[in-house]
Amino acid sequence: GPVQFNTYAGYNYCFPADLGAFPGLKDVGHYLDTMFRFFGNHLLDSANVNKSLLYFRNRHTLRADIDLSWKNMSLGTTFYYMSTYENIDPNFVFIELAIPDFINPWITTHKGYRGDFTMDARASYYIEKVKLKISFLIKNLTNLEYIARPGVMNNPRSFNVRMDWSF
């Protein structure tokens, strides 16, 4: 029909086992068995398995993009999901100095926490005569405060106007 619909999606599952701490996981069969056995489990509930994971790793990540185009106009959105860290480094002494008793309360409060969900939105218009595309972008539409990697807070909601000109 006259409306073009594009969608892209990707999912990644990672079982970041610390092979130094649990040498038995070097066996591929045992590793795969453990990986699939704990696929849906939140490992903060299981202290023994939790210690076998590398620090600051997300096991589940998902990204989906939906775009609708009609004539010279386009609307789209991107969804992101990252599961919570299930193992953090207890040697982060500087955090403990600034926020006493940080590590244990973090584990307690994150046992029921499943991750961060955020989304972006965009709208654009293409002017064929001058080969100019004007876009309005909203990043982090949910205005969620989240950390994709340790020590780096992701950006709050932002509004951008972008112009692409081909000449």
mmCIF file of N, CA and C in Angstrom, residues 59-162:
data_model
loop_
_atom_site.group_PDB
_atom_site.id
_atom_site.type_symbol
_atom_site.label_atom_id
_atom_site.label_comp_id
_atom_site.label_asym_id
_atom_site.label_seq_id
_atom_site.Cartn_x
_atom_site.Cartn_y
_atom_site.Cartn_z
ATOM 1 N N ARG A 59 22.739 -9.973 30.800
ATOM 2 C CA ARG A 59 22.521 -11.249 30.106
ATOM 3 C C ARG A 59 21.545 -11.106 28.956
ATOM 4 N N HIS A 60 20.574 -10.221 29.081
ATOM 5 C CA HIS A 60 19.550 -10.063 28.045
ATOM 6 C C HIS A 60 19.588 -8.633 27.513
ATOM 7 N N THR A 61 19.654 -8.503 26.198
ATOM 8 C CA THR A 61 19.508 -7.196 25.556
ATOM 9 C C THR A 61 18.575 -7.360 24.367
ATOM 10 N N LEU A 62 17.750 -6.368 24.165
ATOM 11 C CA LEU A 62 16.772 -6.392 23.081
ATOM 12 C C LEU A 62 16.704 -5.010 22.461
ATOM 13 N N ARG A 63 16.637 -4.977 21.153
ATOM 14 C CA ARG A 63 16.446 -3.716 20.446
ATOM 15 C C ARG A 63 15.450 -3.977 19.326
ATOM 16 N N ALA A 64 14.457 -3.098 19.209
ATOM 17 C CA ALA A 64 13.466 -3.210 18.143
ATOM 18 C C ALA A 64 13.217 -1.825 17.574
ATOM 19 N N ASP A 65 13.108 -1.757 16.262
ATOM 20 C CA ASP A 65 12.916 -0.490 15.578
ATOM 21 C C ASP A 65 11.726 -0.613 14.640
ATOM 22 N N ILE A 66 10.833 0.354 14.708
ATOM 23 C CA ILE A 66 9.645 0.370 13.850
ATOM 24 C C ILE A 66 9.630 1.704 13.116
ATOM 25 N N ASP A 67 9.392 1.653 11.812
ATOM 26 C CA ASP A 67 9.402 2.866 11.002
ATOM 27 C C ASP A 67 8.241 2.827 10.016
ATOM 28 N N LEU A 68 7.476 3.900 9.959
ATOM 29 C CA LEU A 68 6.379 4.054 9.006
ATOM 30 C C LEU A 68 6.699 5.221 8.094
ATOM 31 N N SER A 69 6.602 4.997 6.772
ATOM 32 C CA SER A 69 6.882 6.056 5.801
ATOM 33 C C SER A 69 5.694 6.197 4.867
ATOM 34 N N TRP A 70 5.338 7.432 4.582
ATOM 35 C CA TRP A 70 4.271 7.730 3.638
ATOM 36 C C TRP A 70 4.671 8.975 2.864
ATOM 37 N N LYS A 71 4.767 8.825 1.570
ATOM 38 C CA LYS A 71 5.238 9.892 0.692
ATOM 39 C C LYS A 71 6.570 10.407 1.213
ATOM 40 N N ASN A 72 6.642 11.657 1.634
ATOM 41 C CA ASN A 72 7.912 12.238 2.090
ATOM 42 C C ASN A 72 8.024 12.305 3.608
ATOM 43 N N MET A 73 7.080 11.702 4.303
ATOM 44 C CA MET A 73 7.080 11.764 5.764
ATOM 45 C C MET A 73 7.424 10.398 6.351
ATOM 46 N N SER A 74 8.011 10.440 7.532
ATOM 47 C CA SER A 74 8.385 9.204 8.205
ATOM 48 C C SER A 74 8.233 9.373 9.707
ATOM 49 N N LEU A 75 7.720 8.336 10.372
ATOM 50 C CA LEU A 75 7.613 8.283 11.831
ATOM 51 C C LEU A 75 8.247 6.978 12.285
ATOM 52 N N GLY A 76 8.946 7.044 13.414
ATOM 53 C CA GLY A 76 9.563 5.818 13.886
ATOM 54 C C GLY A 76 9.858 5.847 15.366
ATOM 55 N N THR A 77 10.111 4.676 15.893
ATOM 56 C CA THR A 77 10.473 4.553 17.297
ATOM 57 C C THR A 77 11.449 3.380 17.450
ATOM 58 N N THR A 78 12.287 3.488 18.453
ATOM 59 C CA THR A 78 13.232 2.422 18.764
ATOM 60 C C THR A 78 13.061 2.066 20.228
ATOM 61 N N PHE A 79 12.957 0.771 20.513
ATOM 62 C CA PHE A 79 12.817 0.274 21.874
ATOM 63 C C PHE A 79 14.104 -0.418 22.289
ATOM 64 N N TYR A 80 14.520 -0.189 23.522
ATOM 65 C CA TYR A 80 15.723 -0.830 24.056
ATOM 66 C C TYR A 80 15.381 -1.485 25.394
ATOM 67 N N TYR A 81 15.920 -2.653 25.611
ATOM 68 C CA TYR A 81 15.802 -3.306 26.916
ATOM 69 C C TYR A 81 17.155 -3.921 27.261
ATOM 70 N N MET A 82 17.608 -3.673 28.483
ATOM 71 C CA MET A 82 18.820 -4.307 29.004
ATOM 72 C C MET A 82 18.488 -4.857 30.381
ATOM 73 N N SER A 83 18.783 -6.134 30.598
ATOM 74 C CA SER A 83 18.537 -6.701 31.919
ATOM 75 C C SER A 83 19.522 -6.091 32.915
ATOM 76 N N THR A 84 19.189 -6.208 34.178
ATOM 77 C CA THR A 84 20.031 -5.629 35.221
ATOM 78 C C THR A 84 21.315 -6.425 35.403
ATOM 79 N N TYR A 85 22.323 -5.769 35.942
ATOM 80 C CA TYR A 85 23.546 -6.484 36.303
ATOM 81 C C TYR A 85 23.206 -7.452 37.424
ATOM 82 N N GLU A 86 23.720 -8.653 37.337
ATOM 83 C CA GLU A 86 23.453 -9.630 38.384
ATOM 84 C C GLU A 86 24.665 -9.891 39.247
ATOM 85 N N ASN A 87 25.774 -9.268 38.897
ATOM 86 C CA ASN A 87 26.968 -9.397 39.716
ATOM 87 C C ASN A 87 27.760 -8.096 39.598
ATOM 88 N N ILE A 88 27.955 -7.437 40.720
ATOM 89 C CA ILE A 88 28.758 -6.223 40.714
ATOM 90 C C ILE A 88 29.991 -6.449 41.571
ATOM 91 N N ASP A 89 31.032 -5.729 41.271
ATOM 92 C CA ASP A 89 32.320 -5.907 41.934
ATOM 93 C C ASP A 89 32.246 -5.375 43.366
ATOM 94 N N PRO A 90 32.399 -6.243 44.377
ATOM 95 C CA PRO A 90 32.343 -5.775 45.767
ATOM 96 C C PRO A 90 33.575 -4.962 46.155
ATOM 97 N N ASN A 91 34.577 -4.913 45.293
ATOM 98 C CA ASN A 91 35.781 -4.143 45.585
ATOM 99 C C ASN A 91 35.670 -2.673 45.176
ATOM 100 N N PHE A 92 34.500 -2.242 44.831
ATOM 101 C CA PHE A 92 34.301 -0.836 44.504
ATOM 102 C C PHE A 92 34.313 -0.028 45.802
ATOM 103 N N VAL A 93 35.492 0.079 46.381
ATOM 104 C CA VAL A 93 35.653 0.715 47.693
ATOM 105 C C VAL A 93 35.225 2.173 47.648
ATOM 106 N N PHE A 94 35.476 2.843 46.530
ATOM 107 C CA PHE A 94 35.129 4.257 46.469
ATOM 108 C C PHE A 94 33.625 4.481 46.554
ATOM 109 N N ILE A 95 32.826 3.533 46.090
ATOM 110 C CA ILE A 95 31.373 3.649 46.235
ATOM 111 C C ILE A 95 30.999 3.462 47.695
ATOM 112 N N GLU A 96 31.611 2.478 48.336
ATOM 113 C CA GLU A 96 31.328 2.218 49.749
ATOM 114 C C GLU A 96 31.721 3.417 50.619
ATOM 115 N N LEU A 97 32.784 4.133 50.243
ATOM 116 C CA LEU A 97 33.192 5.307 51.021
ATOM 117 C C LEU A 97 32.172 6.432 50.888
ATOM 118 N N ALA A 98 31.662 6.628 49.676
ATOM 119 C CA ALA A 98 30.698 7.702 49.443
ATOM 120 C C ALA A 98 29.299 7.322 49.927
ATOM 121 N N ILE A 99 28.922 6.075 49.714
ATOM 122 C CA ILE A 99 27.591 5.598 50.102
ATOM 123 C C ILE A 99 27.788 4.356 50.960
ATOM 124 N N PRO A 100 27.830 4.520 52.272
ATOM 125 C CA PRO A 100 28.054 3.362 53.145
ATOM 126 C C PRO A 100 27.004 2.267 52.907
ATOM 127 N N ASP A 101 27.443 1.036 52.989
ATOM 128 C CA ASP A 101 26.578 -0.132 52.796
ATOM 129 C C ASP A 101 25.861 -0.107 51.449
ATOM 130 N N PHE A 102 26.602 0.212 50.394
ATOM 131 C CA PHE A 102 26.013 0.291 49.053
ATOM 132 C C PHE A 102 25.755 -1.090 48.460
ATOM 133 N N ILE A 103 26.713 -1.984 48.562
ATOM 134 C CA ILE A 103 26.661 -3.253 47.824
ATOM 135 C C ILE A 103 25.496 -4.135 48.274
ATOM 136 N N ASN A 104 25.392 -4.441 49.567
ATOM 137 C CA ASN A 104 24.325 -5.338 50.028
ATOM 138 C C ASN A 104 22.926 -4.763 49.810
ATOM 139 N N PRO A 105 22.658 -3.478 50.114
ATOM 140 C CA PRO A 105 21.328 -2.949 49.788
ATOM 141 C C PRO A 105 21.036 -2.967 48.290
ATOM 142 N N TRP A 106 22.070 -2.770 47.451
ATOM 143 C CA TRP A 106 21.858 -2.814 45.999
ATOM 144 C C TRP A 106 21.364 -4.199 45.600
ATOM 145 N N ILE A 107 21.995 -5.232 46.118
ATOM 146 C CA ILE A 107 21.584 -6.594 45.793
ATOM 147 C C ILE A 107 20.163 -6.850 46.291
ATOM 148 N N THR A 108 19.864 -6.413 47.509
ATOM 149 C CA THR A 108 18.532 -6.610 48.076
ATOM 150 C C THR A 108 17.462 -5.910 47.241
ATOM 151 N N THR A 109 17.699 -4.655 46.856
ATOM 152 C CA THR A 109 16.686 -3.906 46.111
ATOM 153 C C THR A 109 16.577 -4.357 44.662
ATOM 154 N N HIS A 110 17.613 -4.967 44.092
ATOM 155 C CA HIS A 110 17.573 -5.365 42.698
ATOM 156 C C HIS A 110 17.151 -6.815 42.486
ATOM 157 N N LYS A 111 16.830 -7.535 43.539
ATOM 158 C CA LYS A 111 16.390 -8.921 43.365
ATOM 159 C C LYS A 111 15.128 -9.008 42.522
ATOM 160 N N GLY A 112 14.210 -8.088 42.690
ATOM 161 C CA GLY A 112 12.978 -8.102 41.906
ATOM 162 C C GLY A 112 13.058 -7.236 40.666
ATOM 163 N N TYR A 113 14.165 -6.534 40.465
ATOM 164 C CA TYR A 113 14.321 -5.619 39.344
ATOM 165 C C TYR A 113 14.797 -6.386 38.121
ATOM 166 N N ARG A 114 14.143 -6.217 37.017
ATOM 167 C CA ARG A 114 14.447 -7.024 35.842
ATOM 168 C C ARG A 114 15.222 -6.289 34.754
ATOM 169 N N GLY A 115 15.386 -4.978 34.855
ATOM 170 C CA GLY A 115 16.181 -4.286 33.847
ATOM 171 C C GLY A 115 15.627 -2.930 33.490
ATOM 172 N N ASP A 116 16.221 -2.351 32.455
ATOM 173 C CA ASP A 116 15.870 -1.005 32.016
ATOM 174 C C ASP A 116 15.247 -1.057 30.623
ATOM 175 N N PHE A 117 14.151 -0.350 30.475
ATOM 176 C CA PHE A 117 13.459 -0.228 29.198
ATOM 177 C C PHE A 117 13.406 1.247 28.847
ATOM 178 N N THR A 118 13.851 1.581 27.670
ATOM 179 C CA THR A 118 13.764 2.963 27.217
ATOM 180 C C THR A 118 13.432 2.975 25.727
ATOM 181 N N MET A 119 13.052 4.133 25.234
ATOM 182 C CA MET A 119 12.711 4.226 23.819
ATOM 183 C C MET A 119 13.034 5.608 23.273
ATOM 184 N N ASP A 120 13.248 5.651 21.973
ATOM 185 C CA ASP A 120 13.466 6.891 21.241
ATOM 186 C C ASP A 120 12.325 7.042 20.247
ATOM 187 N N ALA A 121 12.092 8.287 19.791
ATOM 188 C CA ALA A 121 11.065 8.546 18.783
ATOM 189 C C ALA A 121 11.634 9.522 17.756
ATOM 190 N N ARG A 122 11.107 9.448 16.532
ATOM 191 C CA ARG A 122 11.595 10.342 15.491
ATOM 192 C C ARG A 122 10.497 10.615 14.462
ATOM 193 N N ALA A 123 10.577 11.775 13.872
ATOM 194 C CA ALA A 123 9.694 12.160 12.779
ATOM 195 C C ALA A 123 10.546 12.933 11.780
ATOM 196 N N SER A 124 10.305 12.698 10.484
ATOM 197 C CA SER A 124 11.107 13.399 9.485
ATOM 198 C C SER A 124 10.263 13.733 8.262
ATOM 199 N N TYR A 125 10.748 14.743 7.545
ATOM 200 C CA TYR A 125 10.108 15.150 6.297
ATOM 201 C C TYR A 125 11.210 15.398 5.280
ATOM 202 N N TYR A 126 11.042 14.851 4.071
ATOM 203 C CA TYR A 126 12.034 14.985 3.017
ATOM 204 C C TYR A 126 11.500 15.931 1.946
ATOM 205 N N ILE A 127 12.254 16.979 1.645
ATOM 206 C CA ILE A 127 11.898 17.939 0.601
ATOM 207 C C ILE A 127 12.718 17.568 -0.634
ATOM 208 N N GLU A 128 12.056 16.928 -1.596
ATOM 209 C CA GLU A 128 12.758 16.392 -2.763
ATOM 210 C C GLU A 128 13.413 17.465 -3.610
ATOM 211 N N LYS A 129 12.758 18.578 -3.765
ATOM 212 C CA LYS A 129 13.235 19.635 -4.664
ATOM 213 C C LYS A 129 14.649 20.092 -4.317
ATOM 214 N N VAL A 130 14.940 20.201 -3.018
ATOM 215 C CA VAL A 130 16.271 20.660 -2.581
ATOM 216 C C VAL A 130 17.078 19.539 -1.918
ATOM 217 N N LYS A 131 16.553 18.324 -1.940
ATOM 218 C CA LYS A 131 17.220 17.150 -1.342
ATOM 219 C C LYS A 131 17.583 17.407 0.116
ATOM 220 N N LEU A 132 16.602 17.861 0.871
ATOM 221 C CA LEU A 132 16.798 18.197 2.283
ATOM 222 C C LEU A 132 15.845 17.368 3.144
ATOM 223 N N LYS A 133 16.402 16.733 4.150
ATOM 224 C CA LYS A 133 15.593 15.964 5.090
ATOM 225 C C LYS A 133 15.701 16.634 6.454
ATOM 226 N N ILE A 134 14.559 16.950 7.024
ATOM 227 C CA ILE A 134 14.510 17.567 8.349
ATOM 228 C C ILE A 134 13.889 16.560 9.305
ATOM 229 N N SER A 135 14.586 16.306 10.404
ATOM 230 C CA SER A 135 14.129 15.299 11.368
ATOM 231 C C SER A 135 14.023 15.903 12.752
ATOM 232 N N PHE A 136 13.042 15.443 13.498
ATOM 233 C CA PHE A 136 12.890 15.798 14.902
ATOM 234 C C PHE A 136 13.065 14.503 15.686
ATOM 235 N N LEU A 137 14.026 14.489 16.599
ATOM 236 C CA LEU A 137 14.381 13.272 17.333
ATOM 237 C C LEU A 137 14.197 13.473 18.826
ATOM 238 N N ILE A 138 13.656 12.475 19.476
ATOM 239 C CA ILE A 138 13.569 12.476 20.937
ATOM 240 C C ILE A 138 14.313 11.234 21.415
ATOM 241 N N LYS A 139 15.383 11.449 22.132
ATOM 242 C CA LYS A 139 16.169 10.349 22.695
ATOM 243 C C LYS A 139 15.736 10.129 24.137
ATOM 244 N N ASN A 140 15.672 8.887 24.559
ATOM 245 C CA ASN A 140 15.278 8.503 25.914
ATOM 246 C C ASN A 140 13.922 9.126 26.271
ATOM 247 N N LEU A 141 12.952 8.805 25.467
ATOM 248 C CA LEU A 141 11.597 9.345 25.638
ATOM 249 C C LEU A 141 11.041 9.091 27.036
ATOM 250 N N THR A 142 11.404 7.976 27.635
ATOM 251 C CA THR A 142 10.918 7.631 28.968
ATOM 252 C C THR A 142 11.646 8.406 30.072
ATOM 253 N N ASN A 143 12.719 9.125 29.702
ATOM 254 C CA ASN A 143 13.528 9.916 30.644
ATOM 255 C C ASN A 143 14.018 9.068 31.820
ATOM 256 N N LEU A 144 14.416 7.860 31.515
ATOM 257 C CA LEU A 144 14.874 6.919 32.530
ATOM 258 C C LEU A 144 16.330 7.186 32.878
ATOM 259 N N GLU A 145 16.633 7.174 34.166
ATOM 260 C CA GLU A 145 18.023 7.250 34.606
ATOM 261 C C GLU A 145 18.548 5.831 34.659
ATOM 262 N N TYR A 146 19.520 5.533 33.817
ATOM 263 C CA TYR A 146 20.064 4.186 33.783
ATOM 264 C C TYR A 146 21.537 4.233 33.410
ATOM 265 N N ILE A 147 22.202 3.138 33.703
ATOM 266 C CA ILE A 147 23.631 3.036 33.448
ATOM 267 C C ILE A 147 23.860 1.838 32.534
ATOM 268 N N ALA A 148 24.375 2.090 31.339
ATOM 269 C CA ALA A 148 24.648 1.001 30.409
ATOM 270 C C ALA A 148 25.962 0.308 30.752
ATOM 271 N N ARG A 149 26.901 1.051 31.317
ATOM 272 C CA ARG A 149 28.148 0.469 31.797
ATOM 273 C C ARG A 149 28.591 1.242 33.031
ATOM 274 N N PRO A 150 29.376 0.634 33.890
ATOM 275 C CA PRO A 150 29.702 1.241 35.182
ATOM 276 C C PRO A 150 30.340 2.625 35.060
ATOM 277 N N GLY A 151 29.837 3.534 35.860
ATOM 278 C CA GLY A 151 30.406 4.870 35.939
ATOM 279 C C GLY A 151 29.949 5.829 34.860
ATOM 280 N N VAL A 152 29.142 5.384 33.916
ATOM 281 C CA VAL A 152 28.696 6.254 32.830
ATOM 282 C C VAL A 152 27.170 6.296 32.838
ATOM 283 N N MET A 153 26.634 7.390 33.373
ATOM 284 C CA MET A 153 25.189 7.576 33.375
ATOM 285 C C MET A 153 24.740 7.932 31.963
ATOM 286 N N ASN A 154 23.714 7.268 31.463
ATOM 287 C CA ASN A 154 23.222 7.582 30.126
ATOM 288 C C ASN A 154 22.484 8.912 30.120
ATOM 289 N N ASN A 155 22.330 9.441 28.919
ATOM 290 C CA ASN A 155 21.758 10.774 28.765
ATOM 291 C C ASN A 155 20.293 10.824 29.177
ATOM 292 N N PRO A 156 19.879 11.947 29.765
ATOM 293 C CA PRO A 156 18.448 12.134 30.028
ATOM 294 C C PRO A 156 17.735 12.430 28.704
ATOM 295 N N ARG A 157 16.445 12.609 28.780
ATOM 296 C CA ARG A 157 15.659 12.897 27.577
ATOM 297 C C ARG A 157 16.252 14.109 26.854
ATOM 298 N N SER A 158 16.329 14.007 25.543
ATOM 299 C CA SER A 158 16.825 15.143 24.755
ATOM 300 C C SER A 158 16.000 15.278 23.487
ATOM 301 N N PHE A 159 15.896 16.506 23.017
ATOM 302 C CA PHE A 159 15.165 16.829 21.802
ATOM 303 C C PHE A 159 16.172 17.390 20.804
ATOM 304 N N ASN A 160 16.149 16.886 19.595
ATOM 305 C CA ASN A 160 17.103 17.322 18.576
ATOM 306 C C ASN A 160 16.390 17.576 17.254
ATOM 307 N N VAL A 161 16.883 18.567 16.545
ATOM 308 C CA VAL A 161 16.453 18.811 15.179
ATOM 309 C C VAL A 161 17.667 18.536 14.308
ATOM 310 N N ARG A 162 17.472 17.728 13.296
ATOM 311 C CA ARG A 162 18.580 17.322 12.425
ATOM 312 C C ARG A 162 18.216 17.630 10.988
#
